[in-house]
Amino acid sequence: MNNKFCIIGLTVILLGIGIHKLSAQSTADNFYDTMLISDEIKTEESAESAKDSASQLLNAKPKEIKVDSPLLRSHQKRIRQSKSSSATADKTLKDKEPAPFGLTWGASYDEVKGEGVILTSVGQKDYVNNFSATHLPKNIRVFREVILTFGIENELWRMIAYGNFLDDTPSAEKILSLYNQYYKLLEEKYGNAQQFYTPNVINVDKPLGNGKTETVQQEQAIGNPNFLKELQNGQAFLYATFENGQVGAALSVNVDGQGKSYITIEYKNLTIMKAREQQALDVL
C-alpha cells in the first residue's frame, strides 16, 4: 500500500513539473511574441502584398528586422513630439534637396508638419515612422494617397504615392496609358530608365501537319486581351525603375481585388540610404 502511495505521489509531482515547464514555455513564447514581433509584421498589407517587386528592386540593403518594445515606442514618440532643434544638427544631407510634392529630403517630422502638411500615423511593412500626408505643398490629382517615411533617425528618406482607382478595360488600356505617361516624365527627370516585365505564360497547341500538334509555351504580351486579369492574379508584373545617383524611383502597375487598376510611384533618397548602410557597416 505504501508503495502505491509513493508511486501515485511521484506521478503527481512529475505531472506538476511537466505542467510548470509547459506553462513557463508558453509564457516565454508569449513574452517574445509580444515584445519582439510588431503588429505590422503579423498583419499583411491587403492591397499591396503581391505588388512589392518594384520596391524590392530599390532595396539594395538587407531587410531590417523590426523590434517592437515599450522603449522603442517611447523613443519614436519623443522623435515625433520633440520641438527642439537639436534633431536637425546631425542631418545626413547638409544642404536642402527638393523632394516630390514640394517637400524636402531629410526634413524632420516637425519641419514637414510646419509646412502645413497634415500627418497621420500609418503602419507599413519593413518601414518605421510612416505617415499618410495630406495638404502637401504640391499635389497631383492622379494620386489618392501619399505616405512619407522618416525612419528612426527622423529624416524624410522615402515616400510612396498611390494612384486613383480606375475602371479599366480587360486589356488594362487606361492604366497602361497612365503608366506610359509617367514613365516618360520620370525618365526625363531622373534618367536611367529600366522596364521590367514578367509575362504570363500559357500552353498552346502548335500544328505540325498530318493532324499532329505540339504543345508549346507562349508568353503573353503587355496589353493582351486578358492583361488586367493577369495583373490582378499576379500572373504578370510590370514596373520600371529610374535613378540619378541621389534619388531612385519605381513606377508600377497594380490591380486590386475588385479589378480596379492604379499606379504607384515610390521614391527613395539614395544618399540617406547609403549613409544608413555605412552606419550599419561601421557597427558590425
CSV table of C-alpha atoms in Angstrom, one decimal:
chain,number,residue,atom,x,y,z
A,1,MET,CA,0.0,0.0,0.0
A,2,ASN,CA,2.8,2.4,0.9
A,3,ASN,CA,4.5,1.6,-2.4
A,4,LYS,CA,1.2,2.5,-4.3
A,5,PHE,CA,1.0,5.9,-2.5
A,6,CYS,CA,4.7,6.5,-3.3
A,7,ILE,CA,4.1,5.8,-7.0
A,8,ILE,CA,1.0,8.0,-7.1
A,9,GLY,CA,2.8,10.8,-5.3
A,10,LEU,CA,5.7,10.6,-7.6
A,11,THR,CA,3.4,10.7,-10.7
A,12,VAL,CA,1.6,13.8,-9.4
A,13,ILE,CA,5.0,15.5,-8.8
A,14,LEU,CA,6.2,14.7,-12.3
A,15,LEU,CA,3.0,15.9,-13.9
A,16,GLY,CA,3.3,19.1,-11.9
A,17,ILE,CA,6.8,19.7,-13.2
A,18,GLY,CA,5.7,19.0,-16.8
A,19,ILE,CA,2.8,21.4,-16.5
A,20,HIS,CA,5.0,24.0,-14.9
A,21,LYS,CA,7.5,23.7,-17.8
A,22,LEU,CA,4.8,23.9,-20.4
A,23,SER,CA,3.4,27.0,-18.6
A,24,ALA,CA,6.8,28.6,-18.4
A,25,GLN,CA,7.5,27.8,-22.1
A,26,SER,CA,4.1,29.3,-23.1
A,27,THR,CA,4.8,32.4,-21.0
A,28,ALA,CA,8.2,32.8,-22.6
A,29,ASP,CA,6.8,32.4,-26.1
A,30,ASN,CA,4.1,35.0,-25.4
A,31,PHE,CA,6.8,37.3,-24.0
A,32,TYR,CA,8.9,37.2,-27.1
A,33,ASP,CA,5.8,37.3,-29.4
A,34,THR,CA,4.6,40.5,-27.6
A,35,MET,CA,8.0,42.2,-27.2
A,36,LEU,CA,9.8,41.4,-30.4
A,37,ILE,CA,7.1,41.0,-33.1
A,38,SER,CA,5.2,44.1,-34.0
A,39,ASP,CA,1.7,44.2,-35.3
A,40,GLU,CA,3.0,45.3,-38.7
A,41,ILE,CA,4.9,42.1,-39.1
A,42,LYS,CA,1.9,40.0,-38.1
A,43,THR,CA,-0.6,41.7,-40.4
A,44,GLU,CA,-0.2,41.5,-44.2
A,45,GLU,CA,-0.9,44.6,-46.3
A,46,SER,CA,-4.1,43.6,-48.1
A,47,ALA,CA,-3.8,45.7,-51.2
A,48,GLU,CA,-0.1,45.7,-51.9
A,49,SER,CA,1.1,42.2,-50.9
A,50,ALA,CA,1.6,41.0,-54.5
A,51,LYS,CA,2.9,44.3,-55.8
A,52,ASP,CA,6.2,44.7,-54.0
A,53,SER,CA,8.6,43.9,-56.8
A,54,ALA,CA,9.5,47.5,-57.7
A,55,SER,CA,10.0,48.4,-54.1
A,56,GLN,CA,12.3,45.4,-53.6
A,57,LEU,CA,14.5,46.4,-56.5
A,58,LEU,CA,15.5,49.6,-54.8
A,59,ASN,CA,16.2,47.8,-51.5
A,60,ALA,CA,19.9,47.1,-52.0
A,61,LYS,CA,20.4,46.7,-48.3
A,62,PRO,CA,19.2,43.6,-46.3
A,63,LYS,CA,15.7,43.9,-44.9
A,64,GLU,CA,15.9,45.3,-41.3
A,65,ILE,CA,14.4,43.2,-38.5
A,66,LYS,CA,12.0,45.4,-36.7
A,67,VAL,CA,11.9,45.1,-32.9
A,68,ASP,CA,8.9,46.5,-31.1
A,69,SER,CA,9.2,47.3,-27.4
A,70,PRO,CA,8.0,49.9,-25.0
A,71,LEU,CA,11.4,51.6,-25.0
A,72,LEU,CA,11.4,51.7,-28.8
A,73,ARG,CA,7.8,53.1,-29.0
A,74,SER,CA,8.8,55.7,-26.4
A,75,HIS,CA,11.8,56.7,-28.5
A,76,GLN,CA,9.6,57.0,-31.6
A,77,LYS,CA,7.1,59.1,-29.7
A,78,ARG,CA,9.8,61.5,-28.5
A,79,ILE,CA,11.0,61.9,-32.1
A,80,ARG,CA,7.5,62.9,-33.3
A,81,GLN,CA,6.8,65.2,-30.4
A,82,SER,CA,10.1,66.9,-29.8
A,83,LYS,CA,10.2,70.6,-30.8
A,84,SER,CA,13.9,71.1,-30.2
A,85,SER,CA,16.3,72.0,-33.0
A,86,SER,CA,18.9,69.5,-31.8
A,87,ALA,CA,17.4,66.8,-34.0
A,88,THR,CA,18.4,68.7,-37.1
A,89,ALA,CA,22.0,69.2,-36.0
A,90,ASP,CA,23.2,65.9,-37.4
A,91,LYS,CA,21.3,65.7,-40.6
A,92,THR,CA,22.6,63.4,-43.3
A,93,LEU,CA,22.0,65.9,-46.0
A,94,LYS,CA,23.9,69.2,-45.3
A,95,ASP,CA,22.1,71.1,-48.0
A,96,LYS,CA,18.3,71.2,-48.7
A,97,GLU,CA,17.4,68.9,-51.6
A,98,PRO,CA,14.0,69.2,-53.1
A,99,ALA,CA,11.7,66.2,-53.0
A,100,PRO,CA,8.5,65.3,-54.8
A,101,PHE,CA,5.2,67.1,-53.8
A,102,GLY,CA,7.1,70.2,-52.7
A,103,LEU,CA,8.8,68.6,-49.8
A,104,THR,CA,12.5,68.4,-48.8
A,105,TRP,CA,14.6,65.3,-48.4
A,106,GLY,CA,15.9,64.8,-44.9
A,107,ALA,CA,13.3,67.0,-43.3
A,108,SER,CA,12.1,66.1,-39.8
A,109,TYR,CA,8.6,65.3,-38.8
A,110,ASP,CA,8.2,68.7,-37.2
A,111,GLU,CA,9.7,70.5,-40.3
A,112,VAL,CA,7.2,68.8,-42.6
A,113,LYS,CA,4.3,69.5,-40.3
A,114,GLY,CA,5.5,73.1,-40.1
A,115,GLU,CA,4.8,73.4,-43.8
A,116,GLY,CA,1.1,72.9,-43.1
A,117,VAL,CA,1.2,69.2,-44.0
A,118,ILE,CA,-1.3,67.0,-42.0
A,119,LEU,CA,0.4,63.8,-41.0
A,120,THR,CA,-1.5,60.7,-39.8
A,121,SER,CA,0.5,57.7,-38.5
A,122,VAL,CA,0.1,54.6,-40.5
A,123,GLY,CA,1.7,51.2,-40.5
A,124,GLN,CA,3.8,49.8,-43.4
A,125,LYS,CA,5.8,46.6,-43.5
A,126,ASP,CA,9.5,46.9,-43.3
A,127,TYR,CA,9.4,50.7,-42.6
A,128,VAL,CA,9.4,52.8,-39.4
A,129,ASN,CA,7.6,56.1,-38.7
A,130,ASN,CA,5.3,56.2,-41.6
A,131,PHE,CA,2.7,58.9,-42.1
A,132,SER,CA,-0.1,59.5,-44.5
A,133,ALA,CA,0.3,63.1,-45.7
A,134,THR,CA,-2.4,65.5,-46.9
A,135,HIS,CA,-2.3,69.2,-47.7
A,136,LEU,CA,1.0,68.8,-49.4
A,137,PRO,CA,2.8,71.9,-50.8
A,138,LYS,CA,2.3,70.5,-54.3
A,139,ASN,CA,-0.1,67.7,-55.2
A,140,ILE,CA,-1.4,66.0,-58.3
A,141,ARG,CA,-5.0,64.8,-58.5
A,142,VAL,CA,-3.8,61.5,-60.1
A,143,PHE,CA,-2.8,60.3,-56.6
A,144,ARG,CA,-5.2,59.4,-53.8
A,145,GLU,CA,-2.7,59.0,-51.0
A,146,VAL,CA,1.0,59.8,-50.3
A,147,ILE,CA,2.8,58.1,-47.4
A,148,LEU,CA,6.1,59.5,-46.0
A,149,THR,CA,8.7,57.5,-44.1
A,150,PHE,CA,11.0,59.3,-41.6
A,151,GLY,CA,12.7,56.2,-40.1
A,152,ILE,CA,14.2,56.1,-36.6
A,153,GLU,CA,16.6,58.9,-37.5
A,154,ASN,CA,13.6,61.3,-38.1
A,155,GLU,CA,14.7,62.2,-41.7
A,156,LEU,CA,12.4,62.0,-44.7
A,157,TRP,CA,14.0,59.5,-46.9
A,158,ARG,CA,11.2,57.6,-48.6
A,159,MET,CA,7.7,58.3,-50.0
A,160,ILE,CA,5.2,56.3,-52.0
A,161,ALA,CA,2.2,57.7,-53.9
A,162,TYR,CA,-0.8,55.6,-54.7
A,163,GLY,CA,-2.8,56.5,-57.8
A,164,ASN,CA,-6.6,56.8,-58.1
A,165,PHE,CA,-8.5,53.6,-58.8
A,166,LEU,CA,-9.6,53.2,-62.5
A,167,ASP,CA,-12.4,51.2,-64.0
A,168,ASP,CA,-10.3,49.7,-66.7
A,169,THR,CA,-10.8,47.5,-69.8
A,170,PRO,CA,-9.8,43.8,-69.9
A,171,SER,CA,-6.6,44.8,-71.7
A,172,ALA,CA,-5.8,47.4,-69.0
A,173,GLU,CA,-5.8,50.1,-71.6
A,174,LYS,CA,-6.3,53.0,-69.2
A,175,ILE,CA,-3.7,52.2,-66.7
A,176,LEU,CA,-1.1,51.4,-69.4
A,177,SER,CA,-1.7,54.8,-70.9
A,178,LEU,CA,-1.1,56.4,-67.5
A,179,TYR,CA,1.9,54.2,-66.9
A,180,ASN,CA,3.5,55.3,-70.2
A,181,GLN,CA,2.8,58.9,-69.4
A,182,TYR,CA,4.6,58.8,-66.1
A,183,TYR,CA,7.3,56.6,-67.5
A,184,LYS,CA,8.3,59.4,-69.8
A,185,LEU,CA,8.1,62.0,-67.1
A,186,LEU,CA,10.2,60.0,-64.6
A,187,GLU,CA,12.7,59.2,-67.3
A,188,GLU,CA,13.1,62.8,-68.2
A,189,LYS,CA,13.6,63.9,-64.5
A,190,TYR,CA,15.7,61.0,-63.1
A,191,GLY,CA,17.1,59.1,-66.2
A,192,ASN,CA,18.5,55.6,-66.3
A,193,ALA,CA,15.0,54.1,-67.1
A,194,GLN,CA,14.7,50.3,-66.9
A,195,GLN,CA,11.5,48.5,-67.6
A,196,PHE,CA,10.8,45.0,-66.2
A,197,TYR,CA,8.0,42.8,-67.4
A,198,THR,CA,7.2,39.3,-66.2
A,199,PRO,CA,4.7,37.9,-68.7
A,200,ASN,CA,2.0,35.3,-68.1
A,201,VAL,CA,2.9,32.1,-69.9
A,202,ILE,CA,0.3,29.8,-71.4
A,203,ASN,CA,0.3,26.5,-73.2
A,204,VAL,CA,-0.8,26.5,-76.8
A,205,ASP,CA,-1.1,23.7,-79.4
A,206,LYS,CA,1.1,24.3,-82.4
A,207,PRO,CA,0.1,22.4,-85.6
A,208,LEU,CA,2.9,20.1,-87.0
A,209,GLY,CA,1.0,18.8,-90.0
A,210,ASN,CA,-0.7,15.5,-90.7
A,211,GLY,CA,-3.2,16.2,-87.9
A,212,LYS,CA,-0.4,16.3,-85.3
A,213,THR,CA,0.2,19.1,-82.8
A,214,GLU,CA,2.8,20.1,-80.3
A,215,THR,CA,2.2,21.9,-77.0
A,216,VAL,CA,4.5,24.9,-76.6
A,217,GLN,CA,4.7,27.7,-74.1
A,218,GLN,CA,3.8,31.2,-75.2
A,219,GLU,CA,4.4,34.5,-73.4
A,220,GLN,CA,1.5,36.9,-73.3
A,221,ALA,CA,2.2,40.4,-74.5
A,222,ILE,CA,1.7,43.6,-72.5
A,223,GLY,CA,-1.9,44.8,-73.1
A,224,ASN,CA,-3.2,41.4,-74.3
A,225,PRO,CA,-7.0,40.8,-74.1
A,226,ASN,CA,-6.6,39.3,-70.6
A,227,PHE,CA,-3.9,41.6,-69.2
A,228,LEU,CA,-6.0,43.2,-66.4
A,229,LYS,CA,-6.8,39.8,-65.0
A,230,GLU,CA,-3.2,38.6,-65.3
A,231,LEU,CA,-2.1,41.6,-63.3
A,232,GLN,CA,-4.8,41.1,-60.7
A,233,ASN,CA,-4.0,37.4,-60.2
A,234,GLY,CA,-0.2,38.0,-60.0
A,235,GLN,CA,0.4,36.1,-63.3
A,236,ALA,CA,2.1,39.2,-64.8
A,237,PHE,CA,4.1,42.1,-63.4
A,238,LEU,CA,5.0,45.4,-65.0
A,239,TYR,CA,7.2,48.1,-63.4
A,240,ALA,CA,10.1,50.4,-64.1
A,241,THR,CA,13.0,52.0,-62.2
A,242,PHE,CA,14.8,55.3,-62.5
A,243,GLU,CA,17.7,56.9,-60.7
A,244,ASN,CA,20.1,59.8,-60.9
A,245,GLY,CA,22.5,58.9,-58.2
A,246,GLN,CA,20.7,60.9,-55.5
A,247,VAL,CA,17.1,59.7,-55.9
A,248,GLY,CA,15.7,56.4,-57.0
A,249,ALA,CA,12.1,55.9,-58.2
A,250,ALA,CA,10.0,52.9,-59.0
A,251,LEU,CA,6.8,53.0,-61.1
A,252,SER,CA,4.5,50.0,-61.1
A,253,VAL,CA,1.1,48.9,-62.4
A,254,ASN,CA,-1.3,47.4,-60.0
A,255,VAL,CA,-4.8,45.9,-59.9
A,256,ASP,CA,-6.7,45.4,-56.6
A,257,GLY,CA,-9.1,42.6,-55.7
A,258,GLN,CA,-12.0,44.4,-57.2
A,259,GLY,CA,-10.4,44.7,-60.6
A,260,LYS,CA,-9.5,48.4,-60.2
A,261,SER,CA,-6.2,49.4,-61.7
A,262,TYR,CA,-3.8,52.1,-60.4
A,263,ILE,CA,-0.2,53.1,-60.5
A,264,THR,CA,2.2,53.6,-57.6
A,265,ILE,CA,5.4,55.6,-57.6
A,266,GLU,CA,7.9,55.0,-54.8
A,267,TYR,CA,10.8,57.4,-54.2
A,268,LYS,CA,13.9,56.9,-52.1
A,269,ASN,CA,16.7,59.2,-51.3
A,270,LEU,CA,19.8,57.1,-52.1
A,271,THR,CA,22.2,59.4,-50.2
A,272,ILE,CA,20.4,58.8,-46.9
A,273,MET,CA,20.0,55.1,-47.7
A,274,LYS,CA,23.8,54.7,-48.3
A,275,ALA,CA,24.6,56.7,-45.1
A,276,ARG,CA,22.4,54.3,-43.1
A,277,GLU,CA,24.1,51.3,-44.7
A,278,GLN,CA,27.5,52.8,-43.9
A,279,GLN,CA,26.5,53.3,-40.3
A,280,ALA,CA,25.4,49.7,-40.1
A,281,LEU,CA,28.7,48.6,-41.5
A,282,ASP,CA,30.7,50.7,-39.1
A,283,VAL,CA,28.9,49.0,-36.2
A,284,LEU,CA,29.3,45.4,-37.5
